[in-house]
PDB file of C-alpha atoms in Angstrom:
ATOM      1  CA  MET A 397      77.635  -0.082  30.629  1.00 63.00           C
ATOM      2  CA  THR A 398      79.247  -0.163  34.152  1.00 73.00           C
ATOM      3  CA  HIS A 399      78.025  -3.728  34.433  1.00 77.00           C
ATOM      4  CA  ASP A 400      79.984  -4.620  31.217  1.00 86.00           C
ATOM      5  CA  LEU A 401      83.561  -2.855  32.469  1.00 89.00           C
ATOM      6  CA  LYS A 402      82.830  -4.844  35.947  1.00 92.00           C
ATOM      7  CA  ALA A 403      82.358  -7.822  34.206  1.00 93.00           C
ATOM      8  CA  ALA A 404      85.233  -7.845  31.913  1.00 94.00           C
ATOM      9  CA  ALA A 405      87.508  -6.499  34.655  1.00 94.00           C
ATOM     10  CA  MET A 406      86.629  -9.367  36.752  1.00 95.00           C
ATOM     11  CA  GLN A 407      87.578 -11.903  33.423  1.00 95.00           C
ATOM     12  CA  ARG A 408      90.666 -10.269  32.674  1.00 95.00           C
ATOM     13  CA  TYR A 409      91.635 -10.949  37.178  1.00 95.00           C
ATOM     14  CA  HIS A 410      90.743 -14.316  36.079  1.00 96.00           C
ATOM     15  CA  ASP A 411      92.381 -15.047  33.178  1.00 95.00           C
ATOM     16  CA  ARG A 412      95.846 -13.597  34.353  1.00 96.00           C
ATOM     17  CA  PHE A 413      95.341 -14.926  38.020  1.00 96.00           C
ATOM     18  CA  ASP A 414      98.137 -17.286  39.477  1.00 95.00           C
ATOM     19  CA  ALA A 415      97.331 -19.772  42.347  1.00 96.00           C
ATOM     20  CA  ALA A 416     100.617 -20.355  42.814  1.00 97.00           C
ATOM     21  CA  GLN A 417     101.717 -16.746  43.027  1.00 97.00           C
ATOM     22  CA  TYR A 418      98.641 -15.832  45.324  1.00 97.00           C
ATOM     23  CA  ASN A 419      99.256 -18.300  47.567  1.00 96.00           C
ATOM     24  CA  ALA A 420     102.943 -17.587  48.128  1.00 97.00           C
ATOM     25  CA  ILE A 421     101.809 -14.367  49.093  1.00 98.00           C
ATOM     26  CA  GLY A 422      99.683 -15.418  51.553  1.00 97.00           C
ATOM     27  CA  GLU A 423     102.367 -17.875  53.448  1.00 97.00           C
ATOM     28  CA  PHE A 424     104.730 -14.896  53.250  1.00 97.00           C
ATOM     29  CA  LEU A 425     102.487 -12.854  54.956  1.00 97.00           C
ATOM     30  CA  ALA A 426     101.129 -15.450  57.605  1.00 97.00           C
ATOM     31  CA  SER A 427     105.294 -15.825  58.167  1.00 97.00           C
ATOM     32  CA  ASN A 428     105.627 -12.242  58.665  1.00 97.00           C
ATOM     33  CA  LEU A 429     102.861 -11.397  60.879  1.00 97.00           C
ATOM     34  CA  ASN A 430     103.232 -14.463  62.910  1.00 96.00           C
ATOM     35  CA  ALA A 431      99.786 -15.788  62.019  1.00 96.00           C
ATOM     36  CA  ASP A 432      98.164 -18.500  60.934  1.00 95.00           C
ATOM     37  CA  ARG A 433      96.716 -18.241  57.311  1.00 93.00           C
ATOM     38  CA  ASP A 434      93.135 -17.785  57.700  1.00 93.00           C
ATOM     39  CA  GLU A 435      94.143 -15.183  60.709  1.00 95.00           C
ATOM     40  CA  SER A 436      92.033 -11.839  59.498  1.00 96.00           C
ATOM     41  CA  ARG A 437      95.016  -9.777  59.349  1.00 95.00           C
ATOM     42  CA  VAL A 438      96.368 -11.828  56.392  1.00 97.00           C
ATOM     43  CA  VAL A 439      92.814 -12.091  54.856  1.00 97.00           C
ATOM     44  CA  ASP A 440      92.360  -8.567  54.794  1.00 97.00           C
ATOM     45  CA  ILE A 441      95.572  -8.073  53.082  1.00 98.00           C
ATOM     46  CA  LEU A 442      95.237 -10.529  50.369  1.00 98.00           C
ATOM     47  CA  VAL A 443      91.620  -8.864  50.042  1.00 97.00           C
ATOM     48  CA  ALA A 444      93.234  -5.783  49.378  1.00 98.00           C
ATOM     49  CA  LEU A 445      95.601  -7.363  47.172  1.00 98.00           C
ATOM     50  CA  GLN A 446      92.946  -8.521  45.244  1.00 97.00           C
ATOM     51  CA  ASN A 447      91.148  -5.085  44.822  1.00 97.00           C
ATOM     52  CA  THR A 448      94.461  -3.847  43.625  1.00 98.00           C
ATOM     53  CA  ALA A 449      94.483  -6.593  41.059  1.00 98.00           C
ATOM     54  CA  PHE A 450      90.796  -5.749  40.302  1.00 97.00           C
ATOM     55  CA  GLY A 451      91.614  -2.305  39.866  1.00 97.00           C
ATOM     56  CA  LEU A 452      94.670  -2.922  37.519  1.00 97.00           C
ATOM     57  CA  CYS A 453      91.811  -5.075  35.115  1.00 97.00           C
ATOM     58  CA  ASP A 454      90.190  -1.642  35.012  1.00 94.00           C
ATOM     59  CA  HIS A 455      87.441  -2.423  37.287  1.00 95.00           C
ATOM     60  CA  PRO A 456      86.059   1.317  38.354  1.00 94.00           C
ATOM     61  CA  ASP A 457      85.567   0.321  41.950  1.00 95.00           C
ATOM     62  CA  PHE A 458      88.919  -0.429  42.500  1.00 96.00           C
ATOM     63  CA  ALA A 459      90.693   2.322  40.767  1.00 96.00           C
ATOM     64  CA  THR A 460      92.837   3.608  43.993  1.00 97.00           C
ATOM     65  CA  ALA A 461      92.747  -0.015  45.999  1.00 97.00           C
ATOM     66  CA  TRP A 462      96.483   0.298  45.680  1.00 98.00           C
ATOM     67  CA  HIS A 463      97.108   3.100  48.200  1.00 98.00           C
ATOM     68  CA  PRO A 464      95.199   1.252  51.094  1.00 97.00           C
ATOM     69  CA  LEU A 465      97.072  -2.008  50.249  1.00 98.00           C
ATOM     70  CA  ALA A 466     100.187  -0.043  50.465  1.00 98.00           C
ATOM     71  CA  VAL A 467      99.274   1.630  53.955  1.00 97.00           C
ATOM     72  CA  GLN A 468      97.950  -1.814  55.090  1.00 97.00           C
ATOM     73  CA  CYS A 469     101.597  -2.933  54.170  1.00 96.00           C
ATOM     74  CA  GLY A 470     103.881  -0.637  55.611  1.00 95.00           C
ATOM     75  CA  GLN A 471     101.890  -0.894  58.923  1.00 94.00           C
ATOM     76  CA  ASN A 472     102.305  -4.507  59.576  1.00 95.00           C
ATOM     77  CA  PHE A 473     106.007  -4.260  59.076  1.00 94.00           C
ATOM     78  CA  LEU A 474     105.650  -6.575  55.988  1.00 96.00           C
ATOM     79  CA  SER A 475     109.316  -7.666  54.760  1.00 96.00           C
ATOM     80  CA  PHE A 476     111.121  -6.053  51.665  1.00 97.00           C
ATOM     81  CA  HIS A 477     110.915  -9.950  50.040  1.00 97.00           C
ATOM     82  CA  THR A 478     106.926 -10.341  50.573  1.00 98.00           C
ATOM     83  CA  VAL A 479     106.382  -6.516  49.086  1.00 98.00           C
ATOM     84  CA  ASP A 480     108.069  -7.589  46.126  1.00 98.00           C
ATOM     85  CA  ALA A 481     106.065 -10.687  45.982  1.00 98.00           C
ATOM     86  CA  ILE A 482     103.111  -8.431  45.642  1.00 98.00           C
ATOM     87  CA  ARG A 483     104.372  -6.311  43.240  1.00 98.00           C
ATOM     88  CA  ASP A 484     105.241  -9.147  41.328  1.00 97.00           C
ATOM     89  CA  PHE A 485     101.805 -10.335  41.356  1.00 98.00           C
ATOM     90  CA  LEU A 486     100.103  -7.389  40.445  1.00 98.00           C
ATOM     91  CA  ARG A 487     102.119  -7.128  36.747  1.00 97.00           C
ATOM     92  CA  ARG A 488     100.101  -9.756  36.447  1.00 96.00           C
ATOM     93  CA  PHE A 489      97.539  -7.783  35.776  1.00 96.00           C
ATOM     94  CA  ALA A 490      99.019  -4.439  34.201  1.00 94.00           C
ATOM     95  CA  LEU A 491     102.440  -4.898  33.556  1.00 87.00           C
ATOM     96  CA  ASP A 492     103.317  -0.938  33.360  1.00 91.00           C
ATOM     97  CA  ASP A 493     100.733   0.569  35.400  1.00 95.00           C
ATOM     98  CA  VAL A 494     102.598   3.411  37.379  1.00 97.00           C
ATOM     99  CA  ARG A 495      99.974   2.722  40.019  1.00 97.00           C
ATOM    100  CA  ILE A 496     102.273  -0.337  41.063  1.00 98.00           C
ATOM    101  CA  ASP A 497     105.095   1.646  41.161  1.00 98.00           C
ATOM    102  CA  ASP A 498     103.216   3.993  43.234  1.00 98.00           C
ATOM    103  CA  PHE A 499     102.612   0.989  45.420  1.00 98.00           C
ATOM    104  CA  GLU A 500     105.618   0.077  45.725  1.00 98.00           C
ATOM    105  CA  ALA A 501     107.212   3.275  46.741  1.00 98.00           C
ATOM    106  CA  THR A 502     104.770   3.853  49.240  1.00 98.00           C
ATOM    107  CA  ALA A 503     104.891   0.508  51.276  1.00 98.00           C
ATOM    108  CA  LYS A 504     108.408   0.484  51.213  1.00 97.00           C
ATOM    109  CA  GLY A 505     108.865   4.120  52.085  1.00 97.00           C
ATOM    110  CA  THR A 506     106.322   3.761  55.121  1.00 96.00           C
ATOM    111  CA  LEU A 507     108.299   0.433  55.948  1.00 96.00           C
ATOM    112  CA  ARG A 508     111.424   2.418  56.105  1.00 95.00           C
ATOM    113  CA  ALA A 509     110.307   5.468  57.769  1.00 95.00           C
ATOM    114  CA  TYR A 510     108.597   3.564  60.452  1.00 94.00           C
ATOM    115  CA  SER A 511     111.894   0.890  61.326  1.00 91.00           C
ATOM    116  CA  GLY A 512     114.018   4.287  61.738  1.00 92.00           C
ATOM    117  CA  LEU A 513     111.719   5.241  63.939  1.00 94.00           C
ATOM    118  CA  ASP A 514     113.191   3.098  67.445  1.00 91.00           C
ATOM    119  CA  ASP A 515     116.531   3.907  66.686  1.00 94.00           C
ATOM    120  CA  LEU A 516     115.975   7.483  66.231  1.00 95.00           C
ATOM    121  CA  LYS A 517     114.362   7.705  69.304  1.00 95.00           C
ATOM    122  CA  THR A 518     117.172   5.822  71.196  1.00 96.00           C
ATOM    123  CA  ALA A 519     119.740   8.606  69.148  1.00 97.00           C
ATOM    124  CA  THR A 520     117.559  11.211  70.711  1.00 97.00           C
ATOM    125  CA  ALA A 521     117.735  10.188  73.908  1.00 97.00           C
ATOM    126  CA  HIS A 522     121.566   9.382  73.611  1.00 97.00           C
ATOM    127  CA  ALA A 523     122.349  13.390  72.297  1.00 97.00           C
ATOM    128  CA  ASN A 524     120.107  14.515  75.287  1.00 96.00           C
ATOM    129  CA  GLY A 525     122.756  13.429  77.750  1.00 96.00           C
ATOM    130  CA  VAL A 526     125.505  15.316  76.039  1.00 96.00           C
ATOM    131  CA  HIS A 527     127.092  18.396  78.385  1.00 96.00           C
ATOM    132  CA  SER A 528     127.572  20.946  75.238  1.00 97.00           C
ATOM    133  CA  TRP A 529     125.962  23.067  73.139  1.00 96.00           C
ATOM    134  CA  GLN A 530     126.428  20.949  70.149  1.00 97.00           C
ATOM    135  CA  GLY A 531     124.614  17.949  72.193  1.00 97.00           C
ATOM    136  CA  ARG A 532     121.590  20.381  72.971  1.00 97.00           C
ATOM    137  CA  MET A 533     121.233  21.312  69.310  1.00 97.00           C
ATOM    138  CA  ALA A 534     122.022  17.578  67.874  1.00 98.00           C
ATOM    139  CA  TYR A 535     119.257  16.378  70.160  1.00 97.00           C
ATOM    140  CA  GLU A 536     116.792  19.583  68.716  1.00 98.00           C
ATOM    141  CA  LEU A 537     117.625  17.914  65.395  1.00 98.00           C
ATOM    142  CA  LEU A 538     117.054  14.238  66.110  1.00 98.00           C
ATOM    143  CA  ALA A 539     113.902  15.537  68.011  1.00 98.00           C
ATOM    144  CA  ALA A 540     112.961  17.324  64.740  1.00 98.00           C
ATOM    145  CA  VAL A 541     113.713  14.372  62.399  1.00 97.00           C
ATOM    146  CA  ASP A 542     111.797  12.114  64.554  1.00 97.00           C
ATOM    147  CA  TYR A 543     108.304  14.547  64.221  1.00 97.00           C
ATOM    148  CA  LEU A 544     109.242  15.279  60.459  1.00 97.00           C
ATOM    149  CA  THR A 545     109.346  11.502  59.763  1.00 97.00           C
ATOM    150  CA  GLN A 546     105.737  10.960  61.239  1.00 96.00           C
ATOM    151  CA  THR A 547     104.799  13.616  59.426  1.00 97.00           C
ATOM    152  CA  ALA A 548     106.143  11.973  56.009  1.00 97.00           C
ATOM    153  CA  ILE A 549     104.174   8.849  57.448  1.00 96.00           C
ATOM    154  CA  GLN A 550     100.955  10.627  57.780  1.00 96.00           C
ATOM    155  CA  LEU A 551     101.399  12.155  53.894  1.00 97.00           C
ATOM    156  CA  LEU A 552     102.317   8.706  52.534  1.00 97.00           C
ATOM    157  CA  ALA A 553      99.335   7.118  54.102  1.00 96.00           C
ATOM    158  CA  HIS A 554      97.030  10.351  53.001  1.00 96.00           C
ATOM    159  CA  GLY A 555      96.259  10.250  56.741  1.00 94.00           C
ATOM    160  CA  ASP A 556      94.686  13.301  58.631  1.00 94.00           C
ATOM    161  CA  GLU A 557      96.168  16.727  57.439  1.00 95.00           C
ATOM    162  CA  ASN A 558      95.544  18.599  60.791  1.00 97.00           C
ATOM    163  CA  TYR A 559      97.782  15.769  62.500  1.00 96.00           C
ATOM    164  CA  ALA A 560     100.054  15.882  59.787  1.00 97.00           C
ATOM    165  CA  ARG A 561     100.347  19.575  59.967  1.00 96.00           C
ATOM    166  CA  GLU A 562     100.613  19.388  63.829  1.00 97.00           C
ATOM    167  CA  LYS A 563     103.584  16.906  63.599  1.00 97.00           C
ATOM    168  CA  LEU A 564     105.610  18.909  60.918  1.00 97.00           C
ATOM    169  CA  HIS A 565     104.937  22.405  63.624  1.00 97.00           C
ATOM    170  CA  LYS A 566     106.450  20.714  66.176  1.00 97.00           C
ATOM    171  CA  GLY A 567     109.482  19.906  63.975  1.00 97.00           C
ATOM    172  CA  LEU A 568     110.049  23.125  63.026  1.00 96.00           C
ATOM    173  CA  ASN A 569     109.706  24.380  66.429  1.00 97.00           C
ATOM    174  CA  ARG A 570     112.606  21.762  67.141  1.00 97.00           C
ATOM    175  CA  ILE A 571     114.948  23.066  64.477  1.00 97.00           C
ATOM    176  CA  THR A 572     114.218  26.445  65.391  1.00 96.00           C
ATOM    177  CA  GLY A 573     115.004  25.312  68.959  1.00 97.00           C
ATOM    178  CA  ALA A 574     117.971  23.679  67.441  1.00 97.00           C
ATOM    179  CA  LEU A 575     119.298  27.340  65.622  1.00 96.00           C
ATOM    180  CA  TYR A 576     118.989  28.999  68.575  1.00 96.00           C
ATOM    181  CA  GLU A 577     121.515  26.715  70.366  1.00 96.00           C
ATOM    182  CA  GLY A 578     124.263  27.071  67.022  1.00 96.00           C
ATOM    183  CA  ILE A 579     123.460  31.151  67.568  1.00 96.00           C
ATOM    184  CA  ARG A 580     123.775  32.072  70.880  1.00 96.00           C
ATOM    185  CA  HIS A 581     126.870  29.693  71.704  1.00 96.00           C
ATOM    186  CA  SER A 582     128.706  28.973  68.492  1.00 95.00           C
ATOM    187  CA  GLU A 583     131.966  30.982  67.830  1.00 95.00           C
ATOM    188  CA  GLN A 584     130.305  31.375  64.211  1.00 96.00           C
ATOM    189  CA  PRO A 585     126.545  32.444  64.732  1.00 94.00           C
ATOM    190  CA  ALA A 586     126.463  33.439  61.319  1.00 95.00           C
ATOM    191  CA  LEU A 587     126.632  30.158  60.243  1.00 94.00           C
ATOM    192  CA  TYR A 588     123.157  29.164  62.135  1.00 95.00           C
ATOM    193  CA  ASN A 589     121.319  32.650  60.668  1.00 94.00           C
ATOM    194  CA  PHE A 590     118.482  31.341  58.429  1.00 92.00           C
ATOM    195  CA  LYS A 591     116.620  34.197  58.574  1.00 89.00           C
ATOM    196  CA  SER A 592     115.833  34.769  54.764  1.00 91.00           C
ATOM    197  CA  THR A 593     114.423  31.162  54.707  1.00 91.00           C
ATOM    198  CA  TYR A 594     110.704  31.741  53.384  1.00 90.00           C
ATOM    199  CA  PHE A 595     108.043  29.539  54.246  1.00 88.00           C
ATOM    200  CA  PRO A 596     104.968  29.473  51.485  1.00 92.00           C
ATOM    201  CA  ASP A 597     101.549  30.757  52.313  1.00 90.00           C
ATOM    202  CA  GLU A 598      98.028  30.486  50.445  1.00 90.00           C
ATOM    203  CA  ARG A 599      98.973  33.437  47.989  1.00 91.00           C
ATOM    204  CA  ASP A 600     101.840  30.589  46.955  1.00 90.00           C
ATOM    205  CA  ARG A 601      99.305  28.940  45.058  1.00 89.00           C
TER     206      ARG A 601
END
């Protein structure tokens, strides 16, 4: 039975495969990665693309292959144009499959998160040079956003939850530091009093 499912999936893949689209994606990848078409980084993503297409054709071994493909797109800083081309290619195999939407959202969300980190680190460094409580508070908040962004990237990548928790904890500590600045130095300290904020725990499951 399993063999029949795999054989049927492979036949659907071959029936819907478009060589021109596939080769164009290979060229986009080579350009994005500044690599030769047959370099391993390009080939690895193309293999992940094929596996995703197999999954969309109901191959039982590749049902979740869209996720590693999305993570590779984000980690390799591919362009949105290339991600769009991959999405359009995948639509050939399952037009309305939600996994294609999840692939696109994960890849683009990760790409934008990574691309914002450099500017965020620069902004944090500049805020650290401001000689006022507002500057110190802004510095803490920008540092918190850095940690929270890294947490979000880990979650999108289904990464190590302990590492994600570590980044989240550091981000929350930075937010706490920012609130201390506001309470200690603002003429309206009540604006920064969030003692009623509730953090869920295991009992909320």
